[in-house]
Short mmCIF file of C-alpha atoms and ligand atoms in Angstrom, two decimals:
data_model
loop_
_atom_site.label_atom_id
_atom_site.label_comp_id
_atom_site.label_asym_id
_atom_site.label_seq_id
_atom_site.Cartn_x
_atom_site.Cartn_y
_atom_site.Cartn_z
CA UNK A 25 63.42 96.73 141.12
CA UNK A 26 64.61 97.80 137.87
CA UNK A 27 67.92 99.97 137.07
CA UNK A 28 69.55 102.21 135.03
CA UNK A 29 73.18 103.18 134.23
CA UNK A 30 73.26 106.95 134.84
CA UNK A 31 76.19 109.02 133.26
CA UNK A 32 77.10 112.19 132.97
CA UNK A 33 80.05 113.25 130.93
CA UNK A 34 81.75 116.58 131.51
CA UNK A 35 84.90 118.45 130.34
CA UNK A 36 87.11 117.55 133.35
CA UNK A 37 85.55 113.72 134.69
CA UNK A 38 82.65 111.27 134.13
CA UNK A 39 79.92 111.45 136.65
CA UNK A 40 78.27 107.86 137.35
CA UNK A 41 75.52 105.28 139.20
CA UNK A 42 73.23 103.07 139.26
CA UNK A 43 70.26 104.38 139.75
CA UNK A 44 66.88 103.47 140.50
CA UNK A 45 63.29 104.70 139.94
CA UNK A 46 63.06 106.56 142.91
CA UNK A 47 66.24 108.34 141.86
CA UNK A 48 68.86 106.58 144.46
CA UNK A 49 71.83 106.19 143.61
CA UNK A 50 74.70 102.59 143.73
CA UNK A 51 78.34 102.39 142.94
CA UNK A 52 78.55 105.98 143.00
CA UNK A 53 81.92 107.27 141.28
CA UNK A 54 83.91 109.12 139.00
CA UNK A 55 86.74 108.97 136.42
CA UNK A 56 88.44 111.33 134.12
CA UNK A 57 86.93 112.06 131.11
CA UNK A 58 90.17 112.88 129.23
CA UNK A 59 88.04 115.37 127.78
CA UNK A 60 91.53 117.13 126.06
CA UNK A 61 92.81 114.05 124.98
CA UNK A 62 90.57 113.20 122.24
CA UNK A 63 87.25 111.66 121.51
CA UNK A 64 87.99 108.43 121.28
CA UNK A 65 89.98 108.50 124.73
CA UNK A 66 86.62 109.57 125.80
CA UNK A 67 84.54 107.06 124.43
CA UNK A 68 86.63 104.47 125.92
CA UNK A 69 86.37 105.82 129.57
CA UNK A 70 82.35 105.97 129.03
CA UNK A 71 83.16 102.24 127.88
CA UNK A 72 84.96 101.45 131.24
CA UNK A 73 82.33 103.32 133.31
CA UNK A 74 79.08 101.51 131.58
CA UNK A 75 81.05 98.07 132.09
CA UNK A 76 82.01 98.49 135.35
CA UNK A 77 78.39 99.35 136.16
CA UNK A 78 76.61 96.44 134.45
CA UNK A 79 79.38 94.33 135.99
CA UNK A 80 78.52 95.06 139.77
CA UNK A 81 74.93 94.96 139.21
CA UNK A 82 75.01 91.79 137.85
CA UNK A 83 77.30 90.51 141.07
CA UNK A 84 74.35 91.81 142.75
CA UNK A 85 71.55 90.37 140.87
CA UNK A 86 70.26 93.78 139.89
CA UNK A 87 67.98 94.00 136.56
CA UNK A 88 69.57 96.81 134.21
CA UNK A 89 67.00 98.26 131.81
CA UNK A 90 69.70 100.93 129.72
CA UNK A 91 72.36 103.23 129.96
CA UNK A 92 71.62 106.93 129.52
CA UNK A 93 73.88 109.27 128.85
CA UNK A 94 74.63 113.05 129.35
CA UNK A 95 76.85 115.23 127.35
CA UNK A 96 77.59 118.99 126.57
CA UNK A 97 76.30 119.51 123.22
CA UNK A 98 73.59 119.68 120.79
CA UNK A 99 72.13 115.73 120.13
CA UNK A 100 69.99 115.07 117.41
CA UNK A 101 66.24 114.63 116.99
CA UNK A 102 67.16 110.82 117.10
CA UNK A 103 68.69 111.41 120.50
CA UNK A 104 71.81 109.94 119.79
CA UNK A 105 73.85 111.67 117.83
CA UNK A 106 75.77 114.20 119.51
CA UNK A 107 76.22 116.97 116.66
CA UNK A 108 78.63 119.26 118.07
CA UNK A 109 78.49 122.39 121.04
CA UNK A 110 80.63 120.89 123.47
CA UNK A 111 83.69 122.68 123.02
CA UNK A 112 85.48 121.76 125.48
CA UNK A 113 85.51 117.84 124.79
CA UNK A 114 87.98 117.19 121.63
CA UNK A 115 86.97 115.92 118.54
CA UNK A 116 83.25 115.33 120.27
CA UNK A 117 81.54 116.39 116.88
CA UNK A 118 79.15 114.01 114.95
CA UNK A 119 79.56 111.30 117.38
CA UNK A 120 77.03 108.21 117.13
CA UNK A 121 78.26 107.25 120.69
CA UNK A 122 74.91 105.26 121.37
CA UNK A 123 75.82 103.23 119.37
CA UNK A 124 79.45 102.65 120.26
CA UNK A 125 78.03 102.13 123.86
CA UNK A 126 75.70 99.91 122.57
CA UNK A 127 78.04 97.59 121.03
CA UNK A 128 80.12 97.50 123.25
CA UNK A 129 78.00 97.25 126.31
CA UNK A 130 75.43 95.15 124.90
CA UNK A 131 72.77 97.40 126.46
CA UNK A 132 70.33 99.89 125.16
CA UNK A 133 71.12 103.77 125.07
CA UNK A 134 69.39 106.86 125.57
CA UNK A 135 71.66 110.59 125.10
CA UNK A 136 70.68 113.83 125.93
CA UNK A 137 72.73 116.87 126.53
CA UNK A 138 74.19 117.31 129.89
CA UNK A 139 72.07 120.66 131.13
CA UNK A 140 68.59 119.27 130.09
CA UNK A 141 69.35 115.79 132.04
CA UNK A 142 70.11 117.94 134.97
CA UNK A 143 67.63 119.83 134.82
CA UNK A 144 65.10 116.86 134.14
CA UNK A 145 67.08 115.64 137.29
CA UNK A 146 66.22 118.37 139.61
CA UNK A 147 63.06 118.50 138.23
CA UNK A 148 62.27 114.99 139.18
CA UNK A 149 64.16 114.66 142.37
CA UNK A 150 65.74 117.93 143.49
CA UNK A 151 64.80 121.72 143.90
CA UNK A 152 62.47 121.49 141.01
CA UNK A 153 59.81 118.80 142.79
CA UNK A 154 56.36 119.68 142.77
CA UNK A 155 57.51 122.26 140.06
CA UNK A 156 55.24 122.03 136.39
CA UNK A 157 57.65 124.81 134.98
CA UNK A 158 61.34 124.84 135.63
CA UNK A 159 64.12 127.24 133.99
CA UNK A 160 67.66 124.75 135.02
CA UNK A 161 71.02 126.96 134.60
CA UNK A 162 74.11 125.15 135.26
CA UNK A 163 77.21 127.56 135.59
CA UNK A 164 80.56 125.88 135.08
CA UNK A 165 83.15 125.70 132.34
CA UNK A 166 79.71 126.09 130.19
CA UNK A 167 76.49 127.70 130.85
CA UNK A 168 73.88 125.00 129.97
CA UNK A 169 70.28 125.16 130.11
CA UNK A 170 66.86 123.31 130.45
CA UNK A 171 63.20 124.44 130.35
CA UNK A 172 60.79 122.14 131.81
CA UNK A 173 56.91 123.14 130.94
CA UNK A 174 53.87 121.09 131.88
CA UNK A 175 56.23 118.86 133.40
CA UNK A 176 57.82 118.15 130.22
CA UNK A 177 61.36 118.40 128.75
CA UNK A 178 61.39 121.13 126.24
CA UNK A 179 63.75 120.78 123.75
CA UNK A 180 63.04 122.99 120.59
CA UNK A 181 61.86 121.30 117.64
CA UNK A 182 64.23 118.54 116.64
CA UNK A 183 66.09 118.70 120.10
CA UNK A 184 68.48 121.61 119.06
CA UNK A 185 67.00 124.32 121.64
CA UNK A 186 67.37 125.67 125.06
CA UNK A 187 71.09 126.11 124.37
CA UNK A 188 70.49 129.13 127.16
CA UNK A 189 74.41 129.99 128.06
CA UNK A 190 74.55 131.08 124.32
CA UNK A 191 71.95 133.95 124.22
CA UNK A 192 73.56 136.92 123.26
CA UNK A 193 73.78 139.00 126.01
CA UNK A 194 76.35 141.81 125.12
CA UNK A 195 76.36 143.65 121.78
CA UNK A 196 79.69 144.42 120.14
CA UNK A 197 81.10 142.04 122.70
CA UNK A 198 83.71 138.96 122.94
CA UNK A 199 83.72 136.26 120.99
CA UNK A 200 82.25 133.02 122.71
CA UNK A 201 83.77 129.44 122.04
CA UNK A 202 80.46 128.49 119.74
CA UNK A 203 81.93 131.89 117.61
CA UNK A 204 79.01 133.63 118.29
CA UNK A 205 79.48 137.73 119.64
CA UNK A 206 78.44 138.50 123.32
CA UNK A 207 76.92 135.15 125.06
CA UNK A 208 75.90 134.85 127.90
CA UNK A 209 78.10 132.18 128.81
CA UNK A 210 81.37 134.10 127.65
CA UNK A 211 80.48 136.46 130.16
CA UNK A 212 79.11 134.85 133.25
CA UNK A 213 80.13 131.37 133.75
CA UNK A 214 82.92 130.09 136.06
CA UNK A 215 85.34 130.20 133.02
CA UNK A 216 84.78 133.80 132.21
CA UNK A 217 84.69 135.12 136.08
CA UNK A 218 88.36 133.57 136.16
CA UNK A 219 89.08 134.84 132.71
CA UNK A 220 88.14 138.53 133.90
CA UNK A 221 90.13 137.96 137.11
CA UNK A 222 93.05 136.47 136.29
CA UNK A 223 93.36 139.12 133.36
CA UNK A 224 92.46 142.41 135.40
CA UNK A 225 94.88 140.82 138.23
CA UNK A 226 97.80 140.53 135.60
CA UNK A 227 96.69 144.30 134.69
CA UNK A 228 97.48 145.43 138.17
CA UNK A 229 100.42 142.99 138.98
CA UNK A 230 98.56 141.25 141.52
CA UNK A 231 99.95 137.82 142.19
CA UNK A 232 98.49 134.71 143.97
CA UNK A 233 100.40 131.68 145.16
CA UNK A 234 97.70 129.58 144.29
CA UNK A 235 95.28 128.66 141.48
CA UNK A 236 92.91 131.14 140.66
CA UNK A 237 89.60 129.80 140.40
CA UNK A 238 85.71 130.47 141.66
CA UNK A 239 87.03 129.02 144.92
CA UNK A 240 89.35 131.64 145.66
CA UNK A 241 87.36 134.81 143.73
CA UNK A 242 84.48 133.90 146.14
CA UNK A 243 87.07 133.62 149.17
CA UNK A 244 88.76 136.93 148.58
CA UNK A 245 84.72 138.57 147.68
CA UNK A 246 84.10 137.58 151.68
CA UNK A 247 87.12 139.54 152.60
CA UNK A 248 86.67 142.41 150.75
CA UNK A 249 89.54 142.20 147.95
CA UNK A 250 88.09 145.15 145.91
CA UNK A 251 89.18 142.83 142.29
CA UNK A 252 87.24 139.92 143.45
CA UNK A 253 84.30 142.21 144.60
CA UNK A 254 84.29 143.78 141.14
CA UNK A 255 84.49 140.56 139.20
CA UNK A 256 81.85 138.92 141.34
CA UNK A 257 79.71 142.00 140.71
CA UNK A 258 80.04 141.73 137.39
CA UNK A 259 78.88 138.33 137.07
CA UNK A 260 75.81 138.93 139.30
CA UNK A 261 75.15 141.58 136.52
CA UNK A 262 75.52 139.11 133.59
CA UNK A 263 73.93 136.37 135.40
CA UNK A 264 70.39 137.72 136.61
CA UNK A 265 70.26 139.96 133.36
CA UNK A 266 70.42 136.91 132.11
CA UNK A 267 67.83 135.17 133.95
CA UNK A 268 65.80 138.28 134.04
CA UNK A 269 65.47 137.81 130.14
CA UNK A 270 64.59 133.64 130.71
CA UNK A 271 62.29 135.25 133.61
CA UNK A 272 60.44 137.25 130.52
CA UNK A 273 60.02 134.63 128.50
CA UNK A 274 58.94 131.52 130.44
CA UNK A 275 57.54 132.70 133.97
CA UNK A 276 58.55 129.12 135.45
CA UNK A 277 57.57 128.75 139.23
CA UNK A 278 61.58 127.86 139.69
CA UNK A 279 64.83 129.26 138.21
CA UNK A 280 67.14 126.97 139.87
CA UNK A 281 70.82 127.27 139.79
CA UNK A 282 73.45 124.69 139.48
CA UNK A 283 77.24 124.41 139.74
CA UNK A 284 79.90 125.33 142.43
CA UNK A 285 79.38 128.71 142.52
CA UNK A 286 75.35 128.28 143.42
CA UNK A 287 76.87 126.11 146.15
CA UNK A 288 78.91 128.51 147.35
CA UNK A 289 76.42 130.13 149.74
CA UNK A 290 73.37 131.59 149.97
CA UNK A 291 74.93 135.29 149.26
CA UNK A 292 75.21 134.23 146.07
CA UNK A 293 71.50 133.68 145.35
CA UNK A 294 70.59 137.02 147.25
CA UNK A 295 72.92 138.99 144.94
CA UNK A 296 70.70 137.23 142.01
CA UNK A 297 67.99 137.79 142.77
CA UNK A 298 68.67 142.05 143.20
CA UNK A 299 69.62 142.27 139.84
CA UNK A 300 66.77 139.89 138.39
CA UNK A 301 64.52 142.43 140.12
CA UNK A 302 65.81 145.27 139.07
CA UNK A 303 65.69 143.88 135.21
CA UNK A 304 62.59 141.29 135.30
CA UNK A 305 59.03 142.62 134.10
CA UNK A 306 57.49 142.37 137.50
CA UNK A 307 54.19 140.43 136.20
CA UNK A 308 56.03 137.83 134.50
CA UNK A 309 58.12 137.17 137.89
CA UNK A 310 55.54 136.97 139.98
CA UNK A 311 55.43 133.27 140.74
CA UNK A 312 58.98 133.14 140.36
CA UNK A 313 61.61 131.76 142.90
CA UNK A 314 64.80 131.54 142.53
CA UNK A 315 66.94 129.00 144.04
CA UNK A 316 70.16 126.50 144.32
CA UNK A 317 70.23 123.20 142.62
CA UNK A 318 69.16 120.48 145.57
CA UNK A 319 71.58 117.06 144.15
CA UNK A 320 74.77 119.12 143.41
CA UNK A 321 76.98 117.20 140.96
CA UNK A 322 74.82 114.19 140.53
CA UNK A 323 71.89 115.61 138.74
CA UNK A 324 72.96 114.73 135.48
CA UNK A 325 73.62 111.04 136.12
CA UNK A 326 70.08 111.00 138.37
CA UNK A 327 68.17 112.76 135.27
CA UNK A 328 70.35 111.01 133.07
CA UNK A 329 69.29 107.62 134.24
CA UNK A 330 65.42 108.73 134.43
CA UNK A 331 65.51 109.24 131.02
CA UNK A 332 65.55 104.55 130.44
CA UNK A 333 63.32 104.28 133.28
C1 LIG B 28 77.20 123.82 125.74
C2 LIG B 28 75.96 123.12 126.22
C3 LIG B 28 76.19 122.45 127.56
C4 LIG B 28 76.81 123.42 128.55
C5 LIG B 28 77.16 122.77 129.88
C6 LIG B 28 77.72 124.74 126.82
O1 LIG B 28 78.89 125.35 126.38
O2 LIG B 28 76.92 124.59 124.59
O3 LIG B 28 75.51 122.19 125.28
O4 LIG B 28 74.98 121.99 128.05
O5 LIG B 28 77.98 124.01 128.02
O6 LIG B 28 78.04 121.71 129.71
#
């Protein structure tokens, strides 16, 4: 049985396995990604992480065909270079980290960025199977994206597409982290629903004795707080306008939603799907379901792995 070293790098830690063919998973973990430290901080935890791995495989007599690698960003047509997009990692611009890896590892690399493993991931293995034509979302920090047609990976020419959290969704609105006006991402991922909460709540001197994040929004939604109903309502609205528009464009058979807030319950899929309806040209939604992500945080290190075997 041959393996791969599946990892998926994200703003806050590194996601990791061995995994196999059949997409199981060994020597699950994670580590901090020391994402706000600086790059190379980063590239020595990947380091760690792909040397651990090899390490206990070998104890165990396993056969390790590559590494591959998932991270927020825009990577080359080469699939390795890792241009620039992932604004939360620092410094993680023009980075030839399969190569570093490489060096260091002594084993082959493959990179993609972190939504279109995932989605490849899901795709392969999770609420995606049996699926030709997938739309992925993941909603975090980021809003990433993947489109899967005819079973394949599609990437825009040169591998620079299907950056779908940055599709500008509001006109004369905010300005996103990539320093574009209005995207979709500045308005409807985790970040921005604790943005918009945290802000309005400081509006109304409204205090919390705890951390404010999608955890707590979606807590206080259940009970009724009128701030967290609002904010939640608003990003149903930005999400399945959203989605409504990838709806339009690519009919897939699957829209399937990642992240903690996907996980949160399936209220949060219901609400959706009313305002996909209410926006999508019924035709093009026909075959269209919409559902949560199936391998929850270990998509990208499943998908990422596929991609060597
Ligand atoms: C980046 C994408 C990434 C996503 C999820 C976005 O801000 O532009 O490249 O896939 O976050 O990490």
């Amino acid at each position: 049985m041959e393996y791969a070293i599946g990892i998926d790098l994200g703003g806050t830690s590194i996601k990791y396995a061995l995994v196999d063919k059949a997409g199981n998973s060994l020597f699950e973990g994670k580590l901090p990604s020391f994402a706000s430290v600086s790059a190379a901080k980063v590239t020595e935890q990947l380091i760690k992480v792909a040397t651990t791995l090899k390490g206990e495989a070998a104890r165990e007599n396993l056969t390790v065909t590559g590494i591959g690698l998932g991270t927020p960003g825009i990577v080359d047509e080469t699939n390795r270079i890792v241009l620039g997009g992932a604004e939360n990692i620092r410094g993680w611009e023009n980075i030839d980290i399969a190569s570093l890896l490489e060096e260091q590892v002594k084993l082959p690399v493959v990179v993609g960025n972190d939504a279109n493993l995932m989605g490849l991931g899901e795709t392969k293995y999770g609420a995606g199977k049996g699926c030709t034509h997938v739309v992925f979302l993941t909603v975090g920090t980021g809003i990433g994206g993947a489109v899967i047609i005819d079973g394949k990976l599609f990437n825009g020419y040169a591998n620079r597409g299907t950056e779908l959290g940055h599709v500008p969704l509001i006109a004369n609105g905010e300005r996103c982290a990539c320093g574009a006006i209005g995207c979709l991402e500045h308005y409807a991922s985790t970040s921005a629903l604790v943005r918009r909460f945290s802000a309005s709540a400081q509006e109304r001197n409204l205090n919390f004795n705890e951390e404010i994040n999608g955890e707590l929004i979606v807590r206080l939604y259940h009970e009724g707080f009128p701030l967290a109903v609002e904010c939640m309502n608003d990003h149903f609205y930005y999400l399945g306008r959203g989605i409504a528009g990838f709806v339009n464009i690519f009919s897939p058979q699957r829209i399937v939603i990642g992240g903690g807030l996907a996980e949160a319950g399936s209220f949060y899929l219901e609400e959706i799907r009313k305002v996909v309806k209410a926006h999508v040209i019924a035709d093009c939604a026909l075959n269209t379901e919409i559902v949560a992500a199936a391998l929850g945080n270990k998509a990208g290190q499943i998908g990422a792995a596929s991609l060597v075997l």
